[in-house]
mmCIF file of C-alpha atoms and ligand atoms in Angstrom:
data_model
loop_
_atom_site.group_PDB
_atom_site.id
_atom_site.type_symbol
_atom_site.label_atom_id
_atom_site.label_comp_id
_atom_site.label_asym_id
_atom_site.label_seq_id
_atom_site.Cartn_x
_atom_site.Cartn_y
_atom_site.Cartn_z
ATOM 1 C CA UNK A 1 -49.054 -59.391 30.646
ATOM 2 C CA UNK A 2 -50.074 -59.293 34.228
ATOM 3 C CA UNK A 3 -51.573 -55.652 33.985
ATOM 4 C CA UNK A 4 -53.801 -56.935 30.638
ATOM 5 C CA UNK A 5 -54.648 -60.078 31.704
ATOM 6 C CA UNK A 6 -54.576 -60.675 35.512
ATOM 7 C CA UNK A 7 -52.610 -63.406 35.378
ATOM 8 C CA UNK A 8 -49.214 -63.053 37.165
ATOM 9 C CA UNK A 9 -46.190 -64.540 34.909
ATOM 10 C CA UNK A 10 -44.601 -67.121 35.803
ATOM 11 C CA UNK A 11 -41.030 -68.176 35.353
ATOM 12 C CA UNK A 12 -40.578 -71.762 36.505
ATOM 13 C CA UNK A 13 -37.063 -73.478 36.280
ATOM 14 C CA UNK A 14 -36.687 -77.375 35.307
ATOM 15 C CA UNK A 15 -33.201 -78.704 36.784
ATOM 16 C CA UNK A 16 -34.064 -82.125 35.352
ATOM 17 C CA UNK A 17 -31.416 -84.580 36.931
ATOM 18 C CA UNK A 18 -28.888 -82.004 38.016
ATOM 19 C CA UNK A 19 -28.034 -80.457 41.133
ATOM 20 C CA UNK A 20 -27.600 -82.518 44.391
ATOM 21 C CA UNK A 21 -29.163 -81.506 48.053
ATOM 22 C CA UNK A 22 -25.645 -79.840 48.933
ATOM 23 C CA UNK A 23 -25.693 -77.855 45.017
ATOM 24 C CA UNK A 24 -29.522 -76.854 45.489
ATOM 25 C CA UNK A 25 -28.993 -75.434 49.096
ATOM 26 C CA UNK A 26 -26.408 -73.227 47.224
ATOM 27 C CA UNK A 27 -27.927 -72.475 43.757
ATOM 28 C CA UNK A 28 -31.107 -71.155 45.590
ATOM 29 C CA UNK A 29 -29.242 -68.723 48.065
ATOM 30 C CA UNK A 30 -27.442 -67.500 45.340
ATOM 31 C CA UNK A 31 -30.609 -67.122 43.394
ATOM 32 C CA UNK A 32 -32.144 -65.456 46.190
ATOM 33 C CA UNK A 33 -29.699 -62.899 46.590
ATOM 34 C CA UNK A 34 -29.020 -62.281 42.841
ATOM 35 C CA UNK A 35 -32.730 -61.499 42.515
ATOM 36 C CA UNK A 36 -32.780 -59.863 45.492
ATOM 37 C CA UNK A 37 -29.683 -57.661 44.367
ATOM 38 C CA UNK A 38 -31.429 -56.901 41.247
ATOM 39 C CA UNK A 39 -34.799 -55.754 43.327
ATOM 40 C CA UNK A 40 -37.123 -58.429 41.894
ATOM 41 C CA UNK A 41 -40.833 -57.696 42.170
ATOM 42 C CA UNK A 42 -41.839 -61.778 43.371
ATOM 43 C CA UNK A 43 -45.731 -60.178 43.544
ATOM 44 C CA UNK A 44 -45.191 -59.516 39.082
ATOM 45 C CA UNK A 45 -43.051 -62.180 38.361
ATOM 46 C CA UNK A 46 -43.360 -65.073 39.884
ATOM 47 C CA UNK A 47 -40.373 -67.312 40.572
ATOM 48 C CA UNK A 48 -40.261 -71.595 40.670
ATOM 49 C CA UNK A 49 -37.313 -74.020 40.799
ATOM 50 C CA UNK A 50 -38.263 -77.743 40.638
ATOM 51 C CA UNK A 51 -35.185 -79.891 42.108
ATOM 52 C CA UNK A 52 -34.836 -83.591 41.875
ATOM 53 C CA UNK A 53 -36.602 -85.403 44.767
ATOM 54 C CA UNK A 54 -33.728 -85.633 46.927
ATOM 55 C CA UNK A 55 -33.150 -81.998 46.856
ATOM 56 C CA UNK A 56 -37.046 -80.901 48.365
ATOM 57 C CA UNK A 57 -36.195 -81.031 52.056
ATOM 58 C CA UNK A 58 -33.606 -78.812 51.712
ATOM 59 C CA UNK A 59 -34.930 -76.562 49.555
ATOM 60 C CA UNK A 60 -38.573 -76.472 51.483
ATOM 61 C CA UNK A 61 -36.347 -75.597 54.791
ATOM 62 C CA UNK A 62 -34.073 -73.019 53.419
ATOM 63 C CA UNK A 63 -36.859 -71.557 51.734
ATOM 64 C CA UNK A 64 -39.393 -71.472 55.079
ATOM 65 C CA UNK A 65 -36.055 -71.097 57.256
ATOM 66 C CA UNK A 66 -34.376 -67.940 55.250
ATOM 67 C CA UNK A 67 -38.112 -66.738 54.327
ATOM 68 C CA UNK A 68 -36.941 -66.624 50.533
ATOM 69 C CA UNK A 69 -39.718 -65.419 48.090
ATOM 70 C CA UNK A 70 -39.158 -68.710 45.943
ATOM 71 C CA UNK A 71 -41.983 -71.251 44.977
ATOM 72 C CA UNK A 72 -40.898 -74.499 44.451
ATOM 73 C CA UNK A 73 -41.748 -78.058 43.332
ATOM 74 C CA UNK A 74 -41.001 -81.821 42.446
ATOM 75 C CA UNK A 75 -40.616 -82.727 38.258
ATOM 76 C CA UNK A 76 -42.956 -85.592 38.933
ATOM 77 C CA UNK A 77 -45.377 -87.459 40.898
ATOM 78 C CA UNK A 78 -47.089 -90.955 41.412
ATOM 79 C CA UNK A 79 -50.489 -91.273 40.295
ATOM 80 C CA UNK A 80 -51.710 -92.984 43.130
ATOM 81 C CA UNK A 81 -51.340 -92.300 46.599
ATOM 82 C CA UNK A 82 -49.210 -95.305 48.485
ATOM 83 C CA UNK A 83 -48.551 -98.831 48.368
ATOM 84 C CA UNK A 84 -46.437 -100.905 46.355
ATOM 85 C CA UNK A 85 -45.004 -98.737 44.116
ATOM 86 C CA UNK A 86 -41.556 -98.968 44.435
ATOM 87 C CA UNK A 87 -39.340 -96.288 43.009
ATOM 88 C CA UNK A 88 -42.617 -93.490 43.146
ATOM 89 C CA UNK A 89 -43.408 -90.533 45.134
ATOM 90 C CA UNK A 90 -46.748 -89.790 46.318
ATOM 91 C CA UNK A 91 -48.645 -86.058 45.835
ATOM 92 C CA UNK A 92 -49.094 -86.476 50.025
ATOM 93 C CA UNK A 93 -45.087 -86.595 50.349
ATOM 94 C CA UNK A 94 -45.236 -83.661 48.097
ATOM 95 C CA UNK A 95 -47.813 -81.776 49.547
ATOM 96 C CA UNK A 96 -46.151 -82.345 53.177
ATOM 97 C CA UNK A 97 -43.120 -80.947 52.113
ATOM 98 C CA UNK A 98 -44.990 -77.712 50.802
ATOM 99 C CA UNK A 99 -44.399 -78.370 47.216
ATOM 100 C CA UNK A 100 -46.722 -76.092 45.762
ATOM 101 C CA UNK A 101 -46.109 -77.448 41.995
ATOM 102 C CA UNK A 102 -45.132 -80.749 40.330
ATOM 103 C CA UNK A 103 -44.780 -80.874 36.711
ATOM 104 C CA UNK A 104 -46.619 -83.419 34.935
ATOM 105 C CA UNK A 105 -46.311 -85.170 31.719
ATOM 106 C CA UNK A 106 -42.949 -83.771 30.624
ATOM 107 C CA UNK A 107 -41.729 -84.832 27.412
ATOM 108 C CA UNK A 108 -38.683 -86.637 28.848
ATOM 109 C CA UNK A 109 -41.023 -88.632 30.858
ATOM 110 C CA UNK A 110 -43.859 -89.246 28.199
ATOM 111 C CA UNK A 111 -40.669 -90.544 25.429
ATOM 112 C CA UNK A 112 -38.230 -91.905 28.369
ATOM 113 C CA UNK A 113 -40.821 -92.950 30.913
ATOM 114 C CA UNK A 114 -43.638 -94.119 28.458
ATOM 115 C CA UNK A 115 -46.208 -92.130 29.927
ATOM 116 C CA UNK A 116 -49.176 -91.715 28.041
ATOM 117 C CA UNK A 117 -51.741 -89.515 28.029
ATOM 118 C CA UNK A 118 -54.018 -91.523 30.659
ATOM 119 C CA UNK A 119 -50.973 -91.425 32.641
ATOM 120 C CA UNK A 120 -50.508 -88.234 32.861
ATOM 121 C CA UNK A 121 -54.374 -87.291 32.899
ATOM 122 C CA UNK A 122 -54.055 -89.825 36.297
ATOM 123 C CA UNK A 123 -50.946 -87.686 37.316
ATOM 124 C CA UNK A 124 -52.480 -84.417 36.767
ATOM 125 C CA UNK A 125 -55.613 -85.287 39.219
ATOM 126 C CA UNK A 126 -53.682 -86.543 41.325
ATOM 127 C CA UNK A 127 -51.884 -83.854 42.084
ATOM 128 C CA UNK A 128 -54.984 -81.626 42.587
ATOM 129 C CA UNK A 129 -56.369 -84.054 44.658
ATOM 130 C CA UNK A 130 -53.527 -83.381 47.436
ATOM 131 C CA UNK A 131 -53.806 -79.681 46.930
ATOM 132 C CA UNK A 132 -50.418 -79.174 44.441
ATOM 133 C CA UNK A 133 -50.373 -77.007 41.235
ATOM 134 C CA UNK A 134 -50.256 -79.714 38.212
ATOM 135 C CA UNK A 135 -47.833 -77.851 35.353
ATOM 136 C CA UNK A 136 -49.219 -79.818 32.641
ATOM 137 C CA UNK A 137 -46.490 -80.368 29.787
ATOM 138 C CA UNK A 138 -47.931 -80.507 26.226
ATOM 139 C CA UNK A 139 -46.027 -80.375 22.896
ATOM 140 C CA UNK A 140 -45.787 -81.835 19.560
ATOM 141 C CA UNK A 141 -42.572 -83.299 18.295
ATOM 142 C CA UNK A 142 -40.405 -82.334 14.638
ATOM 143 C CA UNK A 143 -42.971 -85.097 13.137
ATOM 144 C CA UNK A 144 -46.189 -84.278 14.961
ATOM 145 C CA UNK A 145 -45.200 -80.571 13.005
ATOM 146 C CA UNK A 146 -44.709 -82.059 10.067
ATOM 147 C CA UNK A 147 -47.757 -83.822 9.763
ATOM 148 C CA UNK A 148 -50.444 -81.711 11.908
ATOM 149 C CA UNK A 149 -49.003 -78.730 12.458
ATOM 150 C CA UNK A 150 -48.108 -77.004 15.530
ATOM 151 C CA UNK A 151 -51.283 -77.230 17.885
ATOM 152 C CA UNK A 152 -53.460 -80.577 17.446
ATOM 153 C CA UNK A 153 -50.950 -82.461 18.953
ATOM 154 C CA UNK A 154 -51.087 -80.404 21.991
ATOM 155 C CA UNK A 155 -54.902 -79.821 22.071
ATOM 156 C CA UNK A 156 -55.357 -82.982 21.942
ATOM 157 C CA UNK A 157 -52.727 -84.062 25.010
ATOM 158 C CA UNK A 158 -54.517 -81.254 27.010
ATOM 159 C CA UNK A 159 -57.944 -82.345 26.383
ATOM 160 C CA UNK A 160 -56.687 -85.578 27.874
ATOM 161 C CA UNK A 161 -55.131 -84.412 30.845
ATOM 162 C CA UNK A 162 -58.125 -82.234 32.028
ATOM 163 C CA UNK A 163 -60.787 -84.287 31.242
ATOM 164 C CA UNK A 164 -61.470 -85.647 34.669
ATOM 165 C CA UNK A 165 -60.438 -82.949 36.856
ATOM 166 C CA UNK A 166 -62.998 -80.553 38.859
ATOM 167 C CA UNK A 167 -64.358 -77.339 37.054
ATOM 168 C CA UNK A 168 -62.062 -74.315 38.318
ATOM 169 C CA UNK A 169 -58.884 -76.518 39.450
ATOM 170 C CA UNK A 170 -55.507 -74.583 39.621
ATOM 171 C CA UNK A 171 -53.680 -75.760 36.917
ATOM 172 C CA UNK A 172 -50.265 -74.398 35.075
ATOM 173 C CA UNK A 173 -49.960 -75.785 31.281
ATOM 174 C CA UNK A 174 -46.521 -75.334 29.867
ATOM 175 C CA UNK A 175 -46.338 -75.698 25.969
ATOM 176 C CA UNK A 176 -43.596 -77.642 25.174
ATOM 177 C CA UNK A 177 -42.121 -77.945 21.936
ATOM 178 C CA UNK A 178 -40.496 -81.571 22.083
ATOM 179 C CA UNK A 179 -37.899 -80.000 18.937
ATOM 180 C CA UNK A 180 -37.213 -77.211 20.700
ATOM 181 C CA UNK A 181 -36.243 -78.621 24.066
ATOM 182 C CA UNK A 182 -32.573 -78.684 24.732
ATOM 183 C CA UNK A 183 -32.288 -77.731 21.299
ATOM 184 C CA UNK A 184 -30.726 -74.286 21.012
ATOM 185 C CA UNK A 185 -33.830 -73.832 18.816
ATOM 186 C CA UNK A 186 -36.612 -71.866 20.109
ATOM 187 C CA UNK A 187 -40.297 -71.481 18.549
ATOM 188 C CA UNK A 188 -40.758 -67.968 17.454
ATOM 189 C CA UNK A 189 -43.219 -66.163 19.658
ATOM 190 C CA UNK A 190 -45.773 -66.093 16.637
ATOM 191 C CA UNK A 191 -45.675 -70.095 16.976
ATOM 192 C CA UNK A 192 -45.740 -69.800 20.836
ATOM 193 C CA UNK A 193 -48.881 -67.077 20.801
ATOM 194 C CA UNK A 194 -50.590 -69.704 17.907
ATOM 195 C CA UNK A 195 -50.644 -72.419 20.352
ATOM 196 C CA UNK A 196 -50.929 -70.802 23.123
ATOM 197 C CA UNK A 197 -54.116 -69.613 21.992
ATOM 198 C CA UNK A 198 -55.299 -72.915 20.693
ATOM 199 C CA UNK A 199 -54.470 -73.991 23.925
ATOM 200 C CA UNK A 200 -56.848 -71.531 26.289
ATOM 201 C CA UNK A 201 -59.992 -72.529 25.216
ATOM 202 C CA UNK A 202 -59.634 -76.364 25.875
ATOM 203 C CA UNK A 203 -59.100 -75.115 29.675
ATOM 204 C CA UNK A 204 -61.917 -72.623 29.141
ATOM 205 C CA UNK A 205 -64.172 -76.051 27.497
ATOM 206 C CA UNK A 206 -62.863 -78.374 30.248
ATOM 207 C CA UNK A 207 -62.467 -75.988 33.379
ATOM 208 C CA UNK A 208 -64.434 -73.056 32.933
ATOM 209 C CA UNK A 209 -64.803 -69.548 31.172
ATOM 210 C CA UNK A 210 -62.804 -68.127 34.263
ATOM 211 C CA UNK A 211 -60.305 -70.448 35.030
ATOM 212 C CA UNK A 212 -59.223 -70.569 30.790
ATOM 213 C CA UNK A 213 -58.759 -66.889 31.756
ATOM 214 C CA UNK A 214 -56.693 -67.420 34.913
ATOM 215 C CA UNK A 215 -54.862 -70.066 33.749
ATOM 216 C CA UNK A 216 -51.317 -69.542 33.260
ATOM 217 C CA UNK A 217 -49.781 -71.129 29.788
ATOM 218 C CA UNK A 218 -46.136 -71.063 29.318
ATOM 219 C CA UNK A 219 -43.765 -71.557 27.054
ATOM 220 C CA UNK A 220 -41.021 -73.933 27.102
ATOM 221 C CA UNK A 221 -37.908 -74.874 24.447
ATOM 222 C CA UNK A 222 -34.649 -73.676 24.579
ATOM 223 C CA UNK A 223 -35.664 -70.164 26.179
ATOM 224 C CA UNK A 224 -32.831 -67.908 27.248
ATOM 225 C CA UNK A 225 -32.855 -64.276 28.768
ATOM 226 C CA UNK A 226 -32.211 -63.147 25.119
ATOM 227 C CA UNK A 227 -35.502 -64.572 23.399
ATOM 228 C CA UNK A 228 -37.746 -64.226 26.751
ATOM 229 C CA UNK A 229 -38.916 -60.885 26.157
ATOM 230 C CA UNK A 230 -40.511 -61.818 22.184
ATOM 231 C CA UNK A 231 -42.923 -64.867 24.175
ATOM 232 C CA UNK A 232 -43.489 -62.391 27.371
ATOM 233 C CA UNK A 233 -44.992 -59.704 24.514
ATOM 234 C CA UNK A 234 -47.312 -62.640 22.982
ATOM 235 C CA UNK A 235 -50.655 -62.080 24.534
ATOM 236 C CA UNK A 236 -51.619 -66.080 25.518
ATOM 237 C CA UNK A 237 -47.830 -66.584 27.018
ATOM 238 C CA UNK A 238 -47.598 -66.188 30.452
ATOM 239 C CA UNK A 239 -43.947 -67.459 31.462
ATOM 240 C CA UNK A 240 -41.839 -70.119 30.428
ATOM 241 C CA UNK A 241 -40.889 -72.944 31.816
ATOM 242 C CA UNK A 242 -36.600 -73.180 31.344
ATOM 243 C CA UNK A 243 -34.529 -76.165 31.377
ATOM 244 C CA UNK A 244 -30.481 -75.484 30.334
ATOM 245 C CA UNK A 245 -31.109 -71.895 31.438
ATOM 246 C CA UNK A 246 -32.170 -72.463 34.851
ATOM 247 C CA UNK A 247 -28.763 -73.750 35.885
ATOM 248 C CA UNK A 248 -27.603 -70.644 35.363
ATOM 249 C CA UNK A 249 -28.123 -68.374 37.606
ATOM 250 C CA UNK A 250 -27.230 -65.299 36.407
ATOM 251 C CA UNK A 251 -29.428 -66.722 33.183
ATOM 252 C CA UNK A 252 -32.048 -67.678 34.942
ATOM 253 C CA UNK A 253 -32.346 -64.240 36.660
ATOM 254 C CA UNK A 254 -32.081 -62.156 33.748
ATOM 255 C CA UNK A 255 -35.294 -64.385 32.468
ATOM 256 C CA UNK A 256 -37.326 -63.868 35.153
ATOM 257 C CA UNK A 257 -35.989 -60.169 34.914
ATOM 258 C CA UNK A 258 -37.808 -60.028 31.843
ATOM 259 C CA UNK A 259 -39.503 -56.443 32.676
ATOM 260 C CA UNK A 260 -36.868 -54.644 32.074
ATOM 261 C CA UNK A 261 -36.218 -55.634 28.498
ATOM 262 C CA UNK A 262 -39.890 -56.738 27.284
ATOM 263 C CA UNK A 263 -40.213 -53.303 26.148
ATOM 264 C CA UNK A 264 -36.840 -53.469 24.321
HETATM 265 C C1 LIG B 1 -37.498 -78.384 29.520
HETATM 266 O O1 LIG B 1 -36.874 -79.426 29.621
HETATM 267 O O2 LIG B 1 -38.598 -78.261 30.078
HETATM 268 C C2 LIG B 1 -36.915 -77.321 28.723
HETATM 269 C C3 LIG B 1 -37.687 -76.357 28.334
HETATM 270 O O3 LIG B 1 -35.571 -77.424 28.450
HETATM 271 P P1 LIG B 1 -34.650 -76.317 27.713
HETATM 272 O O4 LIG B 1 -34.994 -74.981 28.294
HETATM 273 O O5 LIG B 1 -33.252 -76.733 28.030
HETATM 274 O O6 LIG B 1 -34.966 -76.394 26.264
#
């Protein structure tokens, strides 16, 4: 963890398409004060939510207004930076609203969306181009297990997303298993450490010896405050990036309260 590596973890919640602008102004006080209630160190852990579009103005100004200790980001961006792309949202719009993250390639957008991997390699330099935090999404699906095993899949959608960005950016990759997502069933944290590991060098190859060390990899798949702890004690895993669970708040809390029961 943190002490070990240097790399503070990083618990990042996906609301997908839930929550509207009147919900998130709510969920995130609430979330504020649980964590506050439960004296959460923001400088160990650090906390993310990632609302729908609609929701970042209100979130970005009760955050700056109430001076709340949350990060926060979009679940997407445009590749490019205006112009007739109707429907899209631009890493500028992001970037003015003080979005600090956007996640990019998630698995719901690669099957639902199409996106490929030069899509999301686009995506991903975009977003460092305006100055945002790219979480890179990578992970195999029940089949891509099957017939590679757990990490080429991955390695390989990795390889594609960095190639093309500048040596040292400030990248997040979350390793998604696509079976595990919404699933109710988790990777084991042996499976998570595996790829995880596979996983740092290809930043180290493509980035840099010191930003493969900096860079944060998380898991992601059906991760609740009772499995958190097992991928916080795998060396390479460095969060986790939460979907069902971050709707929860007093779920979502206890994860990022993992401290107190990684040694358990
Ligand atoms: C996700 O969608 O990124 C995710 C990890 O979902 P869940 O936690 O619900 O499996």
């Amino acid at each position: 963890m943190a002490a070990v590596t240097g790399r503070v973890p990083f618990i990042a919640g996906n609301w997908k398409m839930n929550l509207d602008h009147l919900q998130a102004i709510a969920f995130v006080q609430k979330l504020a004060w649980t964590l506050k209630d439960a004296r959460h160190d923001f400088d160990t852990v650090e906390v993310a939510v990632f609302p729908p579009f609609t929701d970042l103005r209100s979130v970005q100004t009760l955050i700056a207004g109430d001076k709340l200790p949350l990060a926060f980001g979009a679940q997407d961006l445009s590749q490019h930076d205006s112009g007739a792309y109707t429907g899209d949202i631009s890493g500028a719009f992001l970037k003015a609203l003080d979005c600090r993250y956007v996640i990019v390639g998630h698995s719901e957008r690669r099957t639902l969306h199409g996106e490929t991997d030069e899509v999301v390699a686009a995506k991903s330099a975009a977003a460092v181009k305006h100055g945002l935090v790219p979480v890179i999404c990578v992970g195999e699906t029940a089949e891509d297990l099957e017939q590679h095993g757990a990490a080429a899949v991955p390695v390989a959608q990795l390889r594609a997303a960095l190639t093309g960005l500048p040596k040292g950016a400030d990248v997040v990759v979350a390793y998604e298993p696509v079976w595990a997502i919404g699933s109710g069933q988790a990777a084991t944290p042996d499976q998570a450490q595996q790829v995880a590991a596979a996983l740092r060098p290809v930043v180290s190859e493509l980035l840099g010896d010191e930003a493969g060390q900096a860079t944060r990899i998380l898991y992601g798949g059906s991760v609740k405050a009772g499995n958190i702890a097992g991928f916080m004690r795998s060396p390479d895993v460095d969060g986790a990036l939460v979907g069902g669970a971050s709707l929860d708040i007093a779920e979502f809390s206890a994860i990022a309260q993992f401290p107190k029961h990684v040694g358990t």
